[in-house]
PDB file of C-alpha atoms in Angstrom:
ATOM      1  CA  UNK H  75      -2.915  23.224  25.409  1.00 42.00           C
ATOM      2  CA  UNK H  76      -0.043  22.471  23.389  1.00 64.00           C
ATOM      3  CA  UNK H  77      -1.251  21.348  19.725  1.00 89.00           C
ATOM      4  CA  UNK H  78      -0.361  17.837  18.896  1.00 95.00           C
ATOM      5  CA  UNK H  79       2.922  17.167  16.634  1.00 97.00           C
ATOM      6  CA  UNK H  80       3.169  13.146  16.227  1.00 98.00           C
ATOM      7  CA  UNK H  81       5.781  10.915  14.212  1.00 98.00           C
ATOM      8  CA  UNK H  82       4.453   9.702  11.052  1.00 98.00           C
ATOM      9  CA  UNK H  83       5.338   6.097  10.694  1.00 99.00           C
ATOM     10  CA  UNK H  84       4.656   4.830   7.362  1.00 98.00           C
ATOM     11  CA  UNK H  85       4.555   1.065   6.765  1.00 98.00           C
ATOM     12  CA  UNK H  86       5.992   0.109   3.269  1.00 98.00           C
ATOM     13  CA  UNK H  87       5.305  -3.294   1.507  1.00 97.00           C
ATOM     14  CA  UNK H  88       9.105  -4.532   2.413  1.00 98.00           C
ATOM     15  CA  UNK H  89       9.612  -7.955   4.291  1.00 98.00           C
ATOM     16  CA  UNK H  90       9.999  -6.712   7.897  1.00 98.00           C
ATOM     17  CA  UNK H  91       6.576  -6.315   9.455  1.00 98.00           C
ATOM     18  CA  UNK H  92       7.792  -7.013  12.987  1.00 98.00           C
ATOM     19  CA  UNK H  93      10.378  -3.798  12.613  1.00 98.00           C
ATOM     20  CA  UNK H  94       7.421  -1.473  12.522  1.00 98.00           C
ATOM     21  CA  UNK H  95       5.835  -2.872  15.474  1.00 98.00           C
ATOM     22  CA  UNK H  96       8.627  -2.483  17.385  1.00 98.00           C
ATOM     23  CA  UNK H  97       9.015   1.305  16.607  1.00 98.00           C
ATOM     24  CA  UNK H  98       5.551   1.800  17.269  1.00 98.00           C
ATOM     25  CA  UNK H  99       5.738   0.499  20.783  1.00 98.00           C
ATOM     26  CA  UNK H 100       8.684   1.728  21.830  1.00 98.00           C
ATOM     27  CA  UNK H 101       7.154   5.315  20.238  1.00 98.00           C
ATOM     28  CA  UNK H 102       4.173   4.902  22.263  1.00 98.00           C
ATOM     29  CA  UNK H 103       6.185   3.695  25.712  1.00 97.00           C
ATOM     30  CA  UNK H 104       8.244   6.996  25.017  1.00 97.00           C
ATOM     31  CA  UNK H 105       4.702   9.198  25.569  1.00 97.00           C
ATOM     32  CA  UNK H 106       5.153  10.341  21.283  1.00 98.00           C
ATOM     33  CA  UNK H 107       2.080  10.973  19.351  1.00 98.00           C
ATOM     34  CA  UNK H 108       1.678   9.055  16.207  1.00 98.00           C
ATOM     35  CA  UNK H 109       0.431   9.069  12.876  1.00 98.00           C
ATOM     36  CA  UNK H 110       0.054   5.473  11.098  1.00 98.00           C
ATOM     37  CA  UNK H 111       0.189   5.108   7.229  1.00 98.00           C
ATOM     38  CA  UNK H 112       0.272   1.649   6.476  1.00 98.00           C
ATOM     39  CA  UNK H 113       0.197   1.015   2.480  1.00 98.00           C
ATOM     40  CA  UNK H 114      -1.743  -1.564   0.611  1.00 96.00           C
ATOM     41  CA  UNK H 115       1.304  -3.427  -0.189  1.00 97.00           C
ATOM     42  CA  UNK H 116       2.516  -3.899   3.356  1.00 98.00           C
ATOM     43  CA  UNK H 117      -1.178  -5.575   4.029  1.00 98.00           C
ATOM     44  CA  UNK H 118      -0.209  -8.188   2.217  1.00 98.00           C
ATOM     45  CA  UNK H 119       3.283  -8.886   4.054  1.00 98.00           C
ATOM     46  CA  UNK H 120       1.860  -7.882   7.077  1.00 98.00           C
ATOM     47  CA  UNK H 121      -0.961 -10.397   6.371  1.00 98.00           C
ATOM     48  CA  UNK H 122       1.690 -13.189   5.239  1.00 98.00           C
ATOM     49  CA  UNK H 123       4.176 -12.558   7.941  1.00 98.00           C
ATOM     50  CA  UNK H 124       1.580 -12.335  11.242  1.00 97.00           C
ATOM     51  CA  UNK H 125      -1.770 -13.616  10.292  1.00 97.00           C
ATOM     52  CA  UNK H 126      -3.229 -10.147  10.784  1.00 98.00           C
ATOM     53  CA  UNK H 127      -5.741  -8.492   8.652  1.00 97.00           C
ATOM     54  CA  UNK H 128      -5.259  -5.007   9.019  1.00 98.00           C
ATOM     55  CA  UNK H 129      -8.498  -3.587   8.033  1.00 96.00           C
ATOM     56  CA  UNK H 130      -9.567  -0.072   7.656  1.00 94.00           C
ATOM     57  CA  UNK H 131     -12.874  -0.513   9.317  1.00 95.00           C
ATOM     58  CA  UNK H 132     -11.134  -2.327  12.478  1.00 97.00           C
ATOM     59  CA  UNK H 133      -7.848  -1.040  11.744  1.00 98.00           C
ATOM     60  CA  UNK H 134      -7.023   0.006  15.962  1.00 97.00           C
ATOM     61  CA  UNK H 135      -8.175  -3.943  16.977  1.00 98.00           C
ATOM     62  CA  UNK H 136      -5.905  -5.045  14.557  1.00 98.00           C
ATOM     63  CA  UNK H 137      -3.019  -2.831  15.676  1.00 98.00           C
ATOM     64  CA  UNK H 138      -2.956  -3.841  19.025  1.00 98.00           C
ATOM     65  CA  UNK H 139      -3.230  -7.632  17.970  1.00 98.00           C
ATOM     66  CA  UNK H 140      -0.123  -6.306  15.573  1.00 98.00           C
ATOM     67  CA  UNK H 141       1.554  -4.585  18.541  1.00 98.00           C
ATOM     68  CA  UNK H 142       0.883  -7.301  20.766  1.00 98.00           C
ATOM     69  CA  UNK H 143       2.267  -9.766  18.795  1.00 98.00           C
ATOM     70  CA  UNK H 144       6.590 -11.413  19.201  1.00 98.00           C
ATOM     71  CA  UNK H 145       8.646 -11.266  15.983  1.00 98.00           C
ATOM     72  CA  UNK H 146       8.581 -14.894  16.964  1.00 97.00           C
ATOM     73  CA  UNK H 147       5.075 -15.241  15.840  1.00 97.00           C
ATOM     74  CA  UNK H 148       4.085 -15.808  19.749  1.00 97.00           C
ATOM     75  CA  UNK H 149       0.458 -13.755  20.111  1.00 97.00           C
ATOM     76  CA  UNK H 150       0.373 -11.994  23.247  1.00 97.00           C
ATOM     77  CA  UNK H 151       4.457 -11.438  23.773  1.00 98.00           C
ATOM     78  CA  UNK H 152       3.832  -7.632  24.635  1.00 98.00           C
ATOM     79  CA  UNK H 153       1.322  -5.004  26.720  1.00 97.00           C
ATOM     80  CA  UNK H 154       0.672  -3.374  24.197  1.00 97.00           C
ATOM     81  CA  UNK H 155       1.236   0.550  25.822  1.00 95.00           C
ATOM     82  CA  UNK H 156      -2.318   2.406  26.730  1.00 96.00           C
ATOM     83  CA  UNK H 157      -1.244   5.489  24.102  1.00 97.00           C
ATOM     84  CA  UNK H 158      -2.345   2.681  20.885  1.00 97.00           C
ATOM     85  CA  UNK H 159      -5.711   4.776  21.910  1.00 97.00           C
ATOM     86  CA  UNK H 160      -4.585   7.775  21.041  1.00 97.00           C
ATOM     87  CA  UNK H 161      -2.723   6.576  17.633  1.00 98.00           C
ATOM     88  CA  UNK H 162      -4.137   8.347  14.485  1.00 98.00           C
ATOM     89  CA  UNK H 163      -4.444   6.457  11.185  1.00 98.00           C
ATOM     90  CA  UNK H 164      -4.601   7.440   7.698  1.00 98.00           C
ATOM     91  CA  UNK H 165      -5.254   5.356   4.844  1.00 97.00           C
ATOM     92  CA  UNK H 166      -3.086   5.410   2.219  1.00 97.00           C
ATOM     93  CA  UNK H 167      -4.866   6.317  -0.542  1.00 97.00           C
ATOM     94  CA  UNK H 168      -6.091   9.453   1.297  1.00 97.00           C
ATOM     95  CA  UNK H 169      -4.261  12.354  -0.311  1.00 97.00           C
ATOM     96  CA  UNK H 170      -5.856  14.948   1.287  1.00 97.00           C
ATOM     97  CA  UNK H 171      -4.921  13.621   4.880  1.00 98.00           C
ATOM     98  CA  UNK H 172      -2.902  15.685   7.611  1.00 98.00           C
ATOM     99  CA  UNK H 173       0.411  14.683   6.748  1.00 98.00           C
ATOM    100  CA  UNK H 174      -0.333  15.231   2.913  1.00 98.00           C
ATOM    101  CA  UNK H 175       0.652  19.416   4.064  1.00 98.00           C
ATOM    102  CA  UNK H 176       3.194  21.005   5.042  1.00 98.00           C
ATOM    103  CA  UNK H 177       1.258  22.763   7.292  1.00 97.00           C
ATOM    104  CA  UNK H 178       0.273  19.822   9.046  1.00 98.00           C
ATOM    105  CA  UNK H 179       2.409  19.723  12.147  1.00 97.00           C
ATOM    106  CA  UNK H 180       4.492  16.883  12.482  1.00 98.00           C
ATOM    107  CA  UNK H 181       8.142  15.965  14.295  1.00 98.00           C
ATOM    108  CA  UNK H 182       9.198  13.955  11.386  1.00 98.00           C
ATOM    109  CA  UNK H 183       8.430  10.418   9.806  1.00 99.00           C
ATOM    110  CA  UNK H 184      10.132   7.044   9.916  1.00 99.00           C
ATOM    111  CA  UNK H 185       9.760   4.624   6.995  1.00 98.00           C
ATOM    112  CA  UNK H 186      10.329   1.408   8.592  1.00 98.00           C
ATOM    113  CA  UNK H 187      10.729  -1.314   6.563  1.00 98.00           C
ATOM    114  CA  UNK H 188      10.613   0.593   3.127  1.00 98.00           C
ATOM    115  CA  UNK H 189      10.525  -1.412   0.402  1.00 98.00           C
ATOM    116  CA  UNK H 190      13.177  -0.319  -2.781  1.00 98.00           C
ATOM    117  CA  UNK H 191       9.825   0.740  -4.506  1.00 97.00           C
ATOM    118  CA  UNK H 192       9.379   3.034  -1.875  1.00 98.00           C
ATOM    119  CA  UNK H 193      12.588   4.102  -1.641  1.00 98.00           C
ATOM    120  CA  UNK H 194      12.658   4.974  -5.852  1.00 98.00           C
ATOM    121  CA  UNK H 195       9.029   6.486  -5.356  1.00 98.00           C
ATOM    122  CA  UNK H 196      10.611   9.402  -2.207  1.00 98.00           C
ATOM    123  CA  UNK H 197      13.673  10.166  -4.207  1.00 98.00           C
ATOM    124  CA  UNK H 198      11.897  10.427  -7.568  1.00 98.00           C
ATOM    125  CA  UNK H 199       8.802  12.799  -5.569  1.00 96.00           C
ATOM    126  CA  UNK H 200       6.298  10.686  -6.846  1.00 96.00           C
ATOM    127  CA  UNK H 201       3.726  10.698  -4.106  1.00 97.00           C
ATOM    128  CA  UNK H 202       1.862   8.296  -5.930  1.00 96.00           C
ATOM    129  CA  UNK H 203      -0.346   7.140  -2.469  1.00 98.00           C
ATOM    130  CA  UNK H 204      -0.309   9.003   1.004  1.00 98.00           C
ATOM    131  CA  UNK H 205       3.361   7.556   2.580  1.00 98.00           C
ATOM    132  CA  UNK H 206       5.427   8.406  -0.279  1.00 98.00           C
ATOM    133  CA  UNK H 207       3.834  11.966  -0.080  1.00 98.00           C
ATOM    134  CA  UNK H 208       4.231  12.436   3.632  1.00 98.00           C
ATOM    135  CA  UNK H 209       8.049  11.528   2.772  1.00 98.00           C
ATOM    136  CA  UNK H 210       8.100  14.504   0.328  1.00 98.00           C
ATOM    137  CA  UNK H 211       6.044  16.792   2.667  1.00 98.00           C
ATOM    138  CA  UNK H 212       8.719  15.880   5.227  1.00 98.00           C
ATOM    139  CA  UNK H 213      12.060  16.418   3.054  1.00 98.00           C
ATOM    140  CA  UNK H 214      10.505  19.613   2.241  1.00 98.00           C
ATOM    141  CA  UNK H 215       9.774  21.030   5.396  1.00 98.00           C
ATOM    142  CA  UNK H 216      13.661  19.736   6.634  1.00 98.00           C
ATOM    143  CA  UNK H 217      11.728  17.624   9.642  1.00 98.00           C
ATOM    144  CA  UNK H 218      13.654  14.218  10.396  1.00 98.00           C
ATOM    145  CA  UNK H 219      13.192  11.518   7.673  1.00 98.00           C
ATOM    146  CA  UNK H 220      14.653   8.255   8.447  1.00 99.00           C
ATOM    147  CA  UNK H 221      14.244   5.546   5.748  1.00 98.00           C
ATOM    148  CA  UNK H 222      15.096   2.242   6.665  1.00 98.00           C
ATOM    149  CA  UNK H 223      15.478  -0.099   4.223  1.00 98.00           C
ATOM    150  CA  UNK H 224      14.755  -3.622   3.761  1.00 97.00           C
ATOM    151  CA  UNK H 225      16.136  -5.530   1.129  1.00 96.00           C
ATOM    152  CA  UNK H 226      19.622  -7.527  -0.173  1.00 96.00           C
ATOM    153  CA  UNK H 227      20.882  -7.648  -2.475  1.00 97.00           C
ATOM    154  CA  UNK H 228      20.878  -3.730  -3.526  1.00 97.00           C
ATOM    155  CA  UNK H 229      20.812  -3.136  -7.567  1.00 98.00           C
ATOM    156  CA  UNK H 230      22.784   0.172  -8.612  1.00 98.00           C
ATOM    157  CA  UNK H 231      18.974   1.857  -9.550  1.00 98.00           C
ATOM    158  CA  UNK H 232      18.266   1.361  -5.543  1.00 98.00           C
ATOM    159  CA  UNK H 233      21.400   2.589  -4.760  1.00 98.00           C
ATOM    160  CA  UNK H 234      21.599   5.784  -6.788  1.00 98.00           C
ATOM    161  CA  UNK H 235      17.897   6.597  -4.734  1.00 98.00           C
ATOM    162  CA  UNK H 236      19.054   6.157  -1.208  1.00 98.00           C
ATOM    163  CA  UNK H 237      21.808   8.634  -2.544  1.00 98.00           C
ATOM    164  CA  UNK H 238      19.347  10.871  -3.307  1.00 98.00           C
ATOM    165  CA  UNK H 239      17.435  10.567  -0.372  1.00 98.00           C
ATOM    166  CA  UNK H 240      20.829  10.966   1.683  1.00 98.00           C
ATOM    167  CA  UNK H 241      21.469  14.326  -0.177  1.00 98.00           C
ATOM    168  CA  UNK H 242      17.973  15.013   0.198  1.00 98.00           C
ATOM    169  CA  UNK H 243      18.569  15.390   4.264  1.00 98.00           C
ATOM    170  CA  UNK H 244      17.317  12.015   4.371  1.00 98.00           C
ATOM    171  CA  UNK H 245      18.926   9.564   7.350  1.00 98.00           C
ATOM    172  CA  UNK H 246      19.139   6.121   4.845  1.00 98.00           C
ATOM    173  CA  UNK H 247      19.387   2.984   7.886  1.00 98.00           C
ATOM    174  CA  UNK H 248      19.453   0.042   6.150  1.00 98.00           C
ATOM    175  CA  UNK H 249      17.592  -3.139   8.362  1.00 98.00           C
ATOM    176  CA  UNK H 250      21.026  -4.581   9.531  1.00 96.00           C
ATOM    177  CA  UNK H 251      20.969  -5.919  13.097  1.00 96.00           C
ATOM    178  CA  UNK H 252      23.963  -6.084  14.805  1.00 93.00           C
ATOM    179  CA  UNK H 253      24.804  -9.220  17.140  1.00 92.00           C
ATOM    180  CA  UNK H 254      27.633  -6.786  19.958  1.00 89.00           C
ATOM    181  CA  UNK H 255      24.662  -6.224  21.860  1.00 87.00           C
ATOM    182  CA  UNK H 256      23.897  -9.780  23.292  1.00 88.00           C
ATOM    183  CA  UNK H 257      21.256 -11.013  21.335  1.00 93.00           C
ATOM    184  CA  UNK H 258      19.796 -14.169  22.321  1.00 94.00           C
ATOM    185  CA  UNK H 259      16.467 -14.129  20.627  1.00 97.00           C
ATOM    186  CA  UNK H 260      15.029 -12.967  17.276  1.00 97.00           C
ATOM    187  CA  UNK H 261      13.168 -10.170  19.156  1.00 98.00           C
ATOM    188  CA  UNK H 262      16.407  -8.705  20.092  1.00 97.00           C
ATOM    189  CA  UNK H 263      17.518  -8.117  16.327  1.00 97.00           C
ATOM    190  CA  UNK H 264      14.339  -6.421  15.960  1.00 98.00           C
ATOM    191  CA  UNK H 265      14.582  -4.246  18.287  1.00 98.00           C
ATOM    192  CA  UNK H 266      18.130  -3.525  17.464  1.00 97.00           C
ATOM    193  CA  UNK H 267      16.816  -2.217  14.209  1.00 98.00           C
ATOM    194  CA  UNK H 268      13.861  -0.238  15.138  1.00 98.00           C
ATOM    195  CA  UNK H 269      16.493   0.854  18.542  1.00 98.00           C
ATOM    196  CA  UNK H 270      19.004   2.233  15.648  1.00 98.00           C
ATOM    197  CA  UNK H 271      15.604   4.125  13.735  1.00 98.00           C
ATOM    198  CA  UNK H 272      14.533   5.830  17.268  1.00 98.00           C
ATOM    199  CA  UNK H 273      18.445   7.012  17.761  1.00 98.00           C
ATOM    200  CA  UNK H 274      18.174   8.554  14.363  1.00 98.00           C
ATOM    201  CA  UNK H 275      14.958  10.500  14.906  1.00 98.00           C
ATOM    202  CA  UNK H 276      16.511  11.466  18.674  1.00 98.00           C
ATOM    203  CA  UNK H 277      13.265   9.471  20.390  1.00 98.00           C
ATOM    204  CA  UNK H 278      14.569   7.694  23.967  1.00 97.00           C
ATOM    205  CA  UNK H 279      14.314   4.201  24.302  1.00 97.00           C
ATOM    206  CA  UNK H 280      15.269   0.715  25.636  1.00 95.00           C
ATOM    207  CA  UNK H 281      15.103  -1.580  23.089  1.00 96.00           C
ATOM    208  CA  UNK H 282      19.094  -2.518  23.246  1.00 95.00           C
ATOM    209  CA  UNK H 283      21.955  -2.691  25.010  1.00 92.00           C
ATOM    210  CA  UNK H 284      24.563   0.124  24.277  1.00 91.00           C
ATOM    211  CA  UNK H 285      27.995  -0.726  23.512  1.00 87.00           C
ATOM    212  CA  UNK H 286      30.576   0.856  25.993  1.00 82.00           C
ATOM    213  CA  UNK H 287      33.702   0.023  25.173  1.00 85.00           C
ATOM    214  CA  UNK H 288      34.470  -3.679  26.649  1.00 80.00           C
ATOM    215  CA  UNK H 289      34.548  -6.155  24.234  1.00 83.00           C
ATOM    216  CA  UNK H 290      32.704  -9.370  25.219  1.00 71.00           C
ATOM    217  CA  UNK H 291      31.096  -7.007  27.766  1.00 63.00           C
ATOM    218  CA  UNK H 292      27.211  -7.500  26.889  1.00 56.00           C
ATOM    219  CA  UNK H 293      27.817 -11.633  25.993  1.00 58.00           C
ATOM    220  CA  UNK H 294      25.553 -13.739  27.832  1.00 51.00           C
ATOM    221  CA  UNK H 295      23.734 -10.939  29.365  1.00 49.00           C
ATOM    222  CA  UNK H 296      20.848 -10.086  27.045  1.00 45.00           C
ATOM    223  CA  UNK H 297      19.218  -7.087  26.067  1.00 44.00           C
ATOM    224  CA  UNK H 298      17.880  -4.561  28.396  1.00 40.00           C
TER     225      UNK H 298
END
């Protein structure tokens, strides 16, 4: 059997809750393994923005409730895909967790949203809780890091760290949807993003429509 290498998706504190979920299914539809860090910070947006408690004792009810969930707000929008079984979680103040090593075998992480703290805490090597040291592990080891970030407007501090990270090997994708694509519906922005953060770490997906050359070409039709 071939040993298990999963994405690490870490979950900052950043305004953009329904980004992650997005990822994560689209992760799961595309048969990836994954590792979830979700920080304490993003609890509290994730809390504020959905209504969902995620909880370490219940934490894989609460996922698919998360997963489940429109950016909307409507409860049961998706199927939430049948690999949310096999998703592993670490909490975030676990520093001796898998993705805490190098040796730990992983295809790379996604930060998605990451807050400006996070972003400061990567480039400065920190690891002061478990996601900003996965980031580390992962710039060290030269494995994908994508970092996208969710905030406006952007001081010069936050700047001069996404420059880092960028020179780091880092791929810095700010949380800007794009409207070419025939969006119709906030879900469609959403998934632009988190479509955008998949393209960077080379995962297949659907989430949005590409462009192909013919301007007006997509208007009307929706996303696929």
């Amino acid at each position: 059997m071939s040993r298990r290498r999963p994405w690490v998706v870490g979950v900052s504190g950043a305004s953009g809750t329904p980004y992650a979920a997005s990822v994560l299914r689209a992760l799961l539809a595309a048969g990836e393994a994954v590792d979830l860090v979700v920080s304490r910070a993003s609890r509290l947006t994730l809390l504020d923005e959905t209504g969902i408690a995620f909880r370490d004792a219940h934490w894989r009810e609460d996922l698919r409730r998360w997963l489940a969930r429109g950016a909307d707000g409507t409860p049961d929008a998706f199927e939430v895909p049948s690999a949310v079984a096999d998703v592993r979680h670490w909490a975030a103040g676990d520093l001796a967790a898998g993705p805490s090593s190098g040796s730990y075998p992983t295809k790379g992480m996604l930060i998605v949203p990451a807050s400006t703290a996070c972003v400061a805490g990567v480039a400065l090597g920190l690891s002061k809780d478990l996601l900003q040291r996965a980031a580390s592990v992962t710039l060290k080891e030269r494995r994908t890091l994508v970092v996208a970030v969710r905030e406006t407007p952007l001081n010069g501090q936050t700047l001069k760290a996404l420059v880092t990270l960028d020179e780091a090997g880092a791929v810095v994708l700010p949380a800007s949807p794009a409207f070419y694509a025939g969006a119709t519906h906030i879900q469609d922005l959403v998934d632009f993003v988190a479509g955008r953060a998949l393209d960077a770490a080379g995962v297949p997906h659907k989430l949005y429509r590409r462009w192909e050359g013919e301007l007006g070409g997509d208007r009307g039709r929706g996303t696929a």
